[in-house]
PDB file of C-alpha atoms in Angstrom:
ATOM      1  CA  MET A1159     -25.425 -30.327 -36.233  1.00 41.00           C
ATOM      2  CA  SER A1160     -28.656 -28.776 -37.794  1.00 44.00           C
ATOM      3  CA  ALA A1161     -29.855 -25.250 -36.405  1.00 51.00           C
ATOM      4  CA  ALA A1162     -31.745 -25.520 -33.117  1.00 56.00           C
ATOM      5  CA  PRO A1163     -35.261 -24.059 -32.913  1.00 59.00           C
ATOM      6  CA  PRO A1164     -35.035 -20.966 -30.941  1.00 59.00           C
ATOM      7  CA  PRO A1165     -35.171 -20.549 -27.598  1.00 66.00           C
ATOM      8  CA  VAL A1166     -38.635 -20.341 -25.932  1.00 73.00           C
ATOM      9  CA  VAL A1167     -38.169 -17.464 -23.397  1.00 78.00           C
ATOM     10  CA  ALA A1168     -41.252 -16.288 -21.659  1.00 78.00           C
ATOM     11  CA  ALA A1169     -42.216 -12.521 -22.260  1.00 78.00           C
ATOM     12  CA  ALA A1170     -41.046 -11.233 -18.669  1.00 76.00           C
ATOM     13  CA  LEU A1171     -37.762 -12.197 -19.322  1.00 82.00           C
ATOM     14  CA  GLN A1172     -36.404  -8.834 -20.665  1.00 92.00           C
ATOM     15  CA  THR A1173     -32.730  -8.477 -19.602  1.00 95.00           C
ATOM     16  CA  PHE A1174     -29.467 -11.120 -19.455  1.00 97.00           C
ATOM     17  CA  LEU A1175     -26.657 -11.362 -17.739  1.00 98.00           C
ATOM     18  CA  ALA A1176     -24.321 -13.911 -20.278  1.00 98.00           C
ATOM     19  CA  PHE A1177     -21.137 -15.706 -19.867  1.00 98.00           C
ATOM     20  CA  ASP A1178     -18.436 -16.968 -22.207  1.00 97.00           C
ATOM     21  CA  PHE A1179     -17.212 -19.881 -19.656  1.00 95.00           C
ATOM     22  CA  GLY A1180     -13.280 -20.002 -19.832  1.00 92.00           C
ATOM     23  CA  LEU A1181     -10.975 -22.231 -17.371  1.00 91.00           C
ATOM     24  CA  LYS A1182      -8.743 -19.150 -16.718  1.00 92.00           C
ATOM     25  CA  ARG A1183     -11.307 -16.104 -17.500  1.00 94.00           C
ATOM     26  CA  THR A1184     -14.702 -15.879 -18.061  1.00 96.00           C
ATOM     27  CA  GLY A1185     -16.264 -12.974 -20.065  1.00 97.00           C
ATOM     28  CA  VAL A1186     -19.698 -11.244 -19.022  1.00 98.00           C
ATOM     29  CA  ALA A1187     -22.043  -9.441 -20.908  1.00 98.00           C
ATOM     30  CA  THR A1188     -25.317  -7.425 -20.348  1.00 98.00           C
ATOM     31  CA  GLY A1189     -28.508  -6.932 -22.845  1.00 97.00           C
ATOM     32  CA  ASN A1190     -31.848  -6.759 -22.929  1.00 95.00           C
ATOM     33  CA  ARG A1191     -34.885  -8.148 -25.093  1.00 93.00           C
ATOM     34  CA  ILE A1192     -36.119  -4.820 -25.817  1.00 92.00           C
ATOM     35  CA  THR A1193     -33.289  -3.298 -27.767  1.00 91.00           C
ATOM     36  CA  HIS A1194     -31.853  -6.846 -28.528  1.00 91.00           C
ATOM     37  CA  THR A1195     -28.098  -5.367 -27.986  1.00 93.00           C
ATOM     38  CA  ALA A1196     -25.663  -6.356 -25.789  1.00 96.00           C
ATOM     39  CA  THR A1197     -22.817  -4.545 -24.195  1.00 96.00           C
ATOM     40  CA  PRO A1198     -19.353  -6.226 -22.589  1.00 96.00           C
ATOM     41  CA  GLN A1199     -18.816  -6.135 -19.169  1.00 97.00           C
ATOM     42  CA  GLY A1200     -15.121  -6.970 -18.603  1.00 96.00           C
ATOM     43  CA  SER A1201     -13.959 -10.654 -17.617  1.00 96.00           C
ATOM     44  CA  ILE A1202     -13.646 -12.519 -14.731  1.00 96.00           C
ATOM     45  CA  ALA A1203     -10.319 -13.799 -13.804  1.00 93.00           C
ATOM     46  CA  ALA A1204     -11.090 -16.504 -10.902  1.00 86.00           C
ATOM     47  CA  GLN A1205     -11.850 -19.846 -10.761  1.00 85.00           C
ATOM     48  CA  GLY A1206     -14.001 -22.372  -8.220  1.00 87.00           C
ATOM     49  CA  ASP A1207     -15.734 -20.567  -5.660  1.00 90.00           C
ATOM     50  CA  ALA A1208     -13.915 -16.945  -6.405  1.00 94.00           C
ATOM     51  CA  ARG A1209     -15.521 -17.209  -9.925  1.00 95.00           C
ATOM     52  CA  PHE A1210     -18.854 -17.435  -8.102  1.00 96.00           C
ATOM     53  CA  ALA A1211     -18.466 -15.088  -5.793  1.00 96.00           C
ATOM     54  CA  ALA A1212     -17.276 -12.297  -8.701  1.00 96.00           C
ATOM     55  CA  ILE A1213     -20.382 -13.735 -10.534  1.00 97.00           C
ATOM     56  CA  ALA A1214     -22.535 -13.188  -7.647  1.00 97.00           C
ATOM     57  CA  LEU A1215     -21.641  -9.348  -7.227  1.00 97.00           C
ATOM     58  CA  LYS A1216     -22.238  -9.209 -11.192  1.00 97.00           C
ATOM     59  CA  ILE A1217     -25.893 -10.827 -10.752  1.00 97.00           C
ATOM     60  CA  ARG A1218     -26.377  -8.104  -7.702  1.00 97.00           C
ATOM     61  CA  GLU A1219     -25.489  -5.295  -9.739  1.00 96.00           C
ATOM     62  CA  TRP A1220     -27.029  -6.164 -13.064  1.00 96.00           C
ATOM     63  CA  GLN A1221     -30.389  -7.923 -11.646  1.00 96.00           C
ATOM     64  CA  PRO A1222     -30.705  -9.932 -15.071  1.00 97.00           C
ATOM     65  CA  ASP A1223     -34.332 -12.291 -15.383  1.00 96.00           C
ATOM     66  CA  ALA A1224     -31.914 -14.747 -16.747  1.00 96.00           C
ATOM     67  CA  LEU A1225     -28.410 -15.771 -17.415  1.00 98.00           C
ATOM     68  CA  VAL A1226     -27.219 -17.026 -21.250  1.00 98.00           C
ATOM     69  CA  VAL A1227     -23.694 -19.298 -21.356  1.00 98.00           C
ATOM     70  CA  GLY A1228     -22.057 -20.248 -24.347  1.00 96.00           C
ATOM     71  CA  ILE A1229     -21.327 -23.349 -25.005  1.00 96.00           C
ATOM     72  CA  PRO A1230     -18.473 -24.553 -27.413  1.00 93.00           C
ATOM     73  CA  PHE A1231     -18.472 -27.109 -30.141  1.00 92.00           C
ATOM     74  CA  HIS A1232     -16.154 -28.321 -32.568  1.00 89.00           C
ATOM     75  CA  PRO A1233     -17.059 -26.858 -36.216  1.00 89.00           C
ATOM     76  CA  ASP A1234     -18.772 -29.947 -37.213  1.00 89.00           C
ATOM     77  CA  GLY A1235     -20.878 -29.740 -33.803  1.00 88.00           C
ATOM     78  CA  ALA A1236     -19.226 -32.260 -31.936  1.00 89.00           C
ATOM     79  CA  SER A1237     -18.865 -32.020 -28.532  1.00 91.00           C
ATOM     80  CA  HIS A1238     -15.399 -31.574 -27.201  1.00 89.00           C
ATOM     81  CA  GLU A1239     -14.206 -31.276 -23.447  1.00 89.00           C
ATOM     82  CA  ASN A1240     -15.183 -27.710 -23.120  1.00 92.00           C
ATOM     83  CA  THR A1241     -18.434 -28.584 -24.274  1.00 94.00           C
ATOM     84  CA  LYS A1242     -18.876 -30.774 -21.077  1.00 95.00           C
ATOM     85  CA  ARG A1243     -17.369 -27.868 -19.071  1.00 95.00           C
ATOM     86  CA  ALA A1244     -19.375 -25.143 -20.449  1.00 96.00           C
ATOM     87  CA  GLN A1245     -22.768 -27.286 -19.579  1.00 97.00           C
ATOM     88  CA  LYS A1246     -21.328 -27.959 -16.352  1.00 96.00           C
ATOM     89  CA  PHE A1247     -21.405 -24.255 -15.457  1.00 97.00           C
ATOM     90  CA  ALA A1248     -24.507 -23.563 -16.666  1.00 97.00           C
ATOM     91  CA  ARG A1249     -25.927 -26.387 -13.992  1.00 97.00           C
ATOM     92  CA  GLN A1250     -23.871 -24.573 -10.914  1.00 97.00           C
ATOM     93  CA  LEU A1251     -25.433 -21.203 -12.283  1.00 97.00           C
ATOM     94  CA  ARG A1252     -28.986 -22.393 -11.996  1.00 97.00           C
ATOM     95  CA  GLY A1253     -28.438 -24.371  -8.702  1.00 97.00           C
ATOM     96  CA  ARG A1254     -26.326 -21.551  -7.076  1.00 97.00           C
ATOM     97  CA  PHE A1255     -28.290 -18.455  -8.783  1.00 97.00           C
ATOM     98  CA  GLY A1256     -31.764 -19.832  -9.101  1.00 96.00           C
ATOM     99  CA  LEU A1257     -32.112 -17.906 -12.347  1.00 96.00           C
ATOM    100  CA  GLN A1258     -33.384 -19.905 -15.846  1.00 95.00           C
ATOM    101  CA  VAL A1259     -30.159 -20.500 -18.105  1.00 97.00           C
ATOM    102  CA  PHE A1260     -30.200 -20.371 -21.565  1.00 96.00           C
ATOM    103  CA  GLU A1261     -27.384 -22.465 -23.423  1.00 96.00           C
ATOM    104  CA  VAL A1262     -25.955 -20.802 -26.811  1.00 94.00           C
ATOM    105  CA  ASP A1263     -23.830 -22.610 -29.347  1.00 92.00           C
ATOM    106  CA  GLU A1264     -20.946 -20.043 -29.154  1.00 91.00           C
ATOM    107  CA  ARG A1265     -18.859 -21.936 -32.161  1.00 86.00           C
ATOM    108  CA  TYR A1266     -16.423 -18.874 -33.891  1.00 82.00           C
ATOM    109  CA  SER A1267     -17.656 -16.185 -31.057  1.00 87.00           C
ATOM    110  CA  THR A1268     -14.190 -15.842 -29.867  1.00 84.00           C
ATOM    111  CA  THR A1269     -12.652 -15.503 -33.685  1.00 83.00           C
ATOM    112  CA  GLU A1270     -15.215 -13.231 -34.383  1.00 85.00           C
ATOM    113  CA  ALA A1271     -14.095 -11.329 -31.243  1.00 87.00           C
ATOM    114  CA  LEU A1272     -10.729 -11.087 -32.324  1.00 82.00           C
ATOM    115  CA  SER A1273     -11.097 -10.229 -35.689  1.00 88.00           C
ATOM    116  CA  GLN A1274     -13.029  -7.294 -34.382  1.00 89.00           C
ATOM    117  CA  GLY A1275      -9.958  -6.124 -32.423  1.00 90.00           C
ATOM    118  CA  ALA A1276     -11.542  -6.786 -29.302  1.00 89.00           C
ATOM    119  CA  SER A1277      -9.620  -5.259 -26.179  1.00 91.00           C
ATOM    120  CA  ASP A1278     -11.408  -8.029 -24.246  1.00 94.00           C
ATOM    121  CA  ALA A1279     -11.884 -10.868 -26.192  1.00 92.00           C
ATOM    122  CA  ASP A1280     -13.825 -12.767 -23.630  1.00 95.00           C
ATOM    123  CA  ALA A1281     -16.305 -10.310 -22.456  1.00 96.00           C
ATOM    124  CA  THR A1282     -16.877  -9.557 -26.580  1.00 96.00           C
ATOM    125  CA  SER A1283     -17.473 -13.097 -27.074  1.00 96.00           C
ATOM    126  CA  ALA A1284     -19.890 -12.885 -24.358  1.00 97.00           C
ATOM    127  CA  CYS A1285     -21.304  -9.834 -25.682  1.00 96.00           C
ATOM    128  CA  ILE A1286     -21.497 -11.683 -29.411  1.00 95.00           C
ATOM    129  CA  ILE A1287     -23.122 -14.963 -27.602  1.00 96.00           C
ATOM    130  CA  LEU A1288     -25.871 -12.794 -25.688  1.00 97.00           C
ATOM    131  CA  GLU A1289     -26.754 -10.883 -29.103  1.00 95.00           C
ATOM    132  CA  GLN A1290     -26.964 -14.178 -30.941  1.00 93.00           C
ATOM    133  CA  PHE A1291     -29.365 -15.252 -28.347  1.00 94.00           C
ATOM    134  CA  LEU A1292     -31.446 -12.046 -28.449  1.00 94.00           C
ATOM    135  CA  ARG A1293     -32.144 -12.192 -32.190  1.00 92.00           C
ATOM    136  CA  ASN A1294     -33.342 -15.787 -31.691  1.00 89.00           C
ATOM    137  CA  LEU A1295     -36.083 -14.560 -29.460  1.00 85.00           C
ATOM    138  CA  SER A1296     -39.443 -13.613 -31.071  1.00 62.00           C
TER     139      SER A1296
END
């Protein structure tokens, strides 16, 4: 897979809430365009509508301008079943919350989080995903 061009993100979008989607847990992080940094905000251990209720609380708490979702791929760039699940999750977020959602290639984010000794690998992975996204903004 070739490197994707940087996302086109309106300058008005300053704060972001990012998700590392998983079937059992979804990591959450917040960050902003000014500092290009992100902070882990824990994981949501819920599925289905319960997951979206917990996400709604995070959105109310943090009031992000947009959302970021990590999309997993195989090392060679090929998609797999979790790729499709994460993309569906991103579409559901758009539909439920009416916010712009950006998708980020999240290959190796969990591996990186674990290598950092993260106590919550999912939230740390969401933080890594968001910082990668923020670094690519102009």
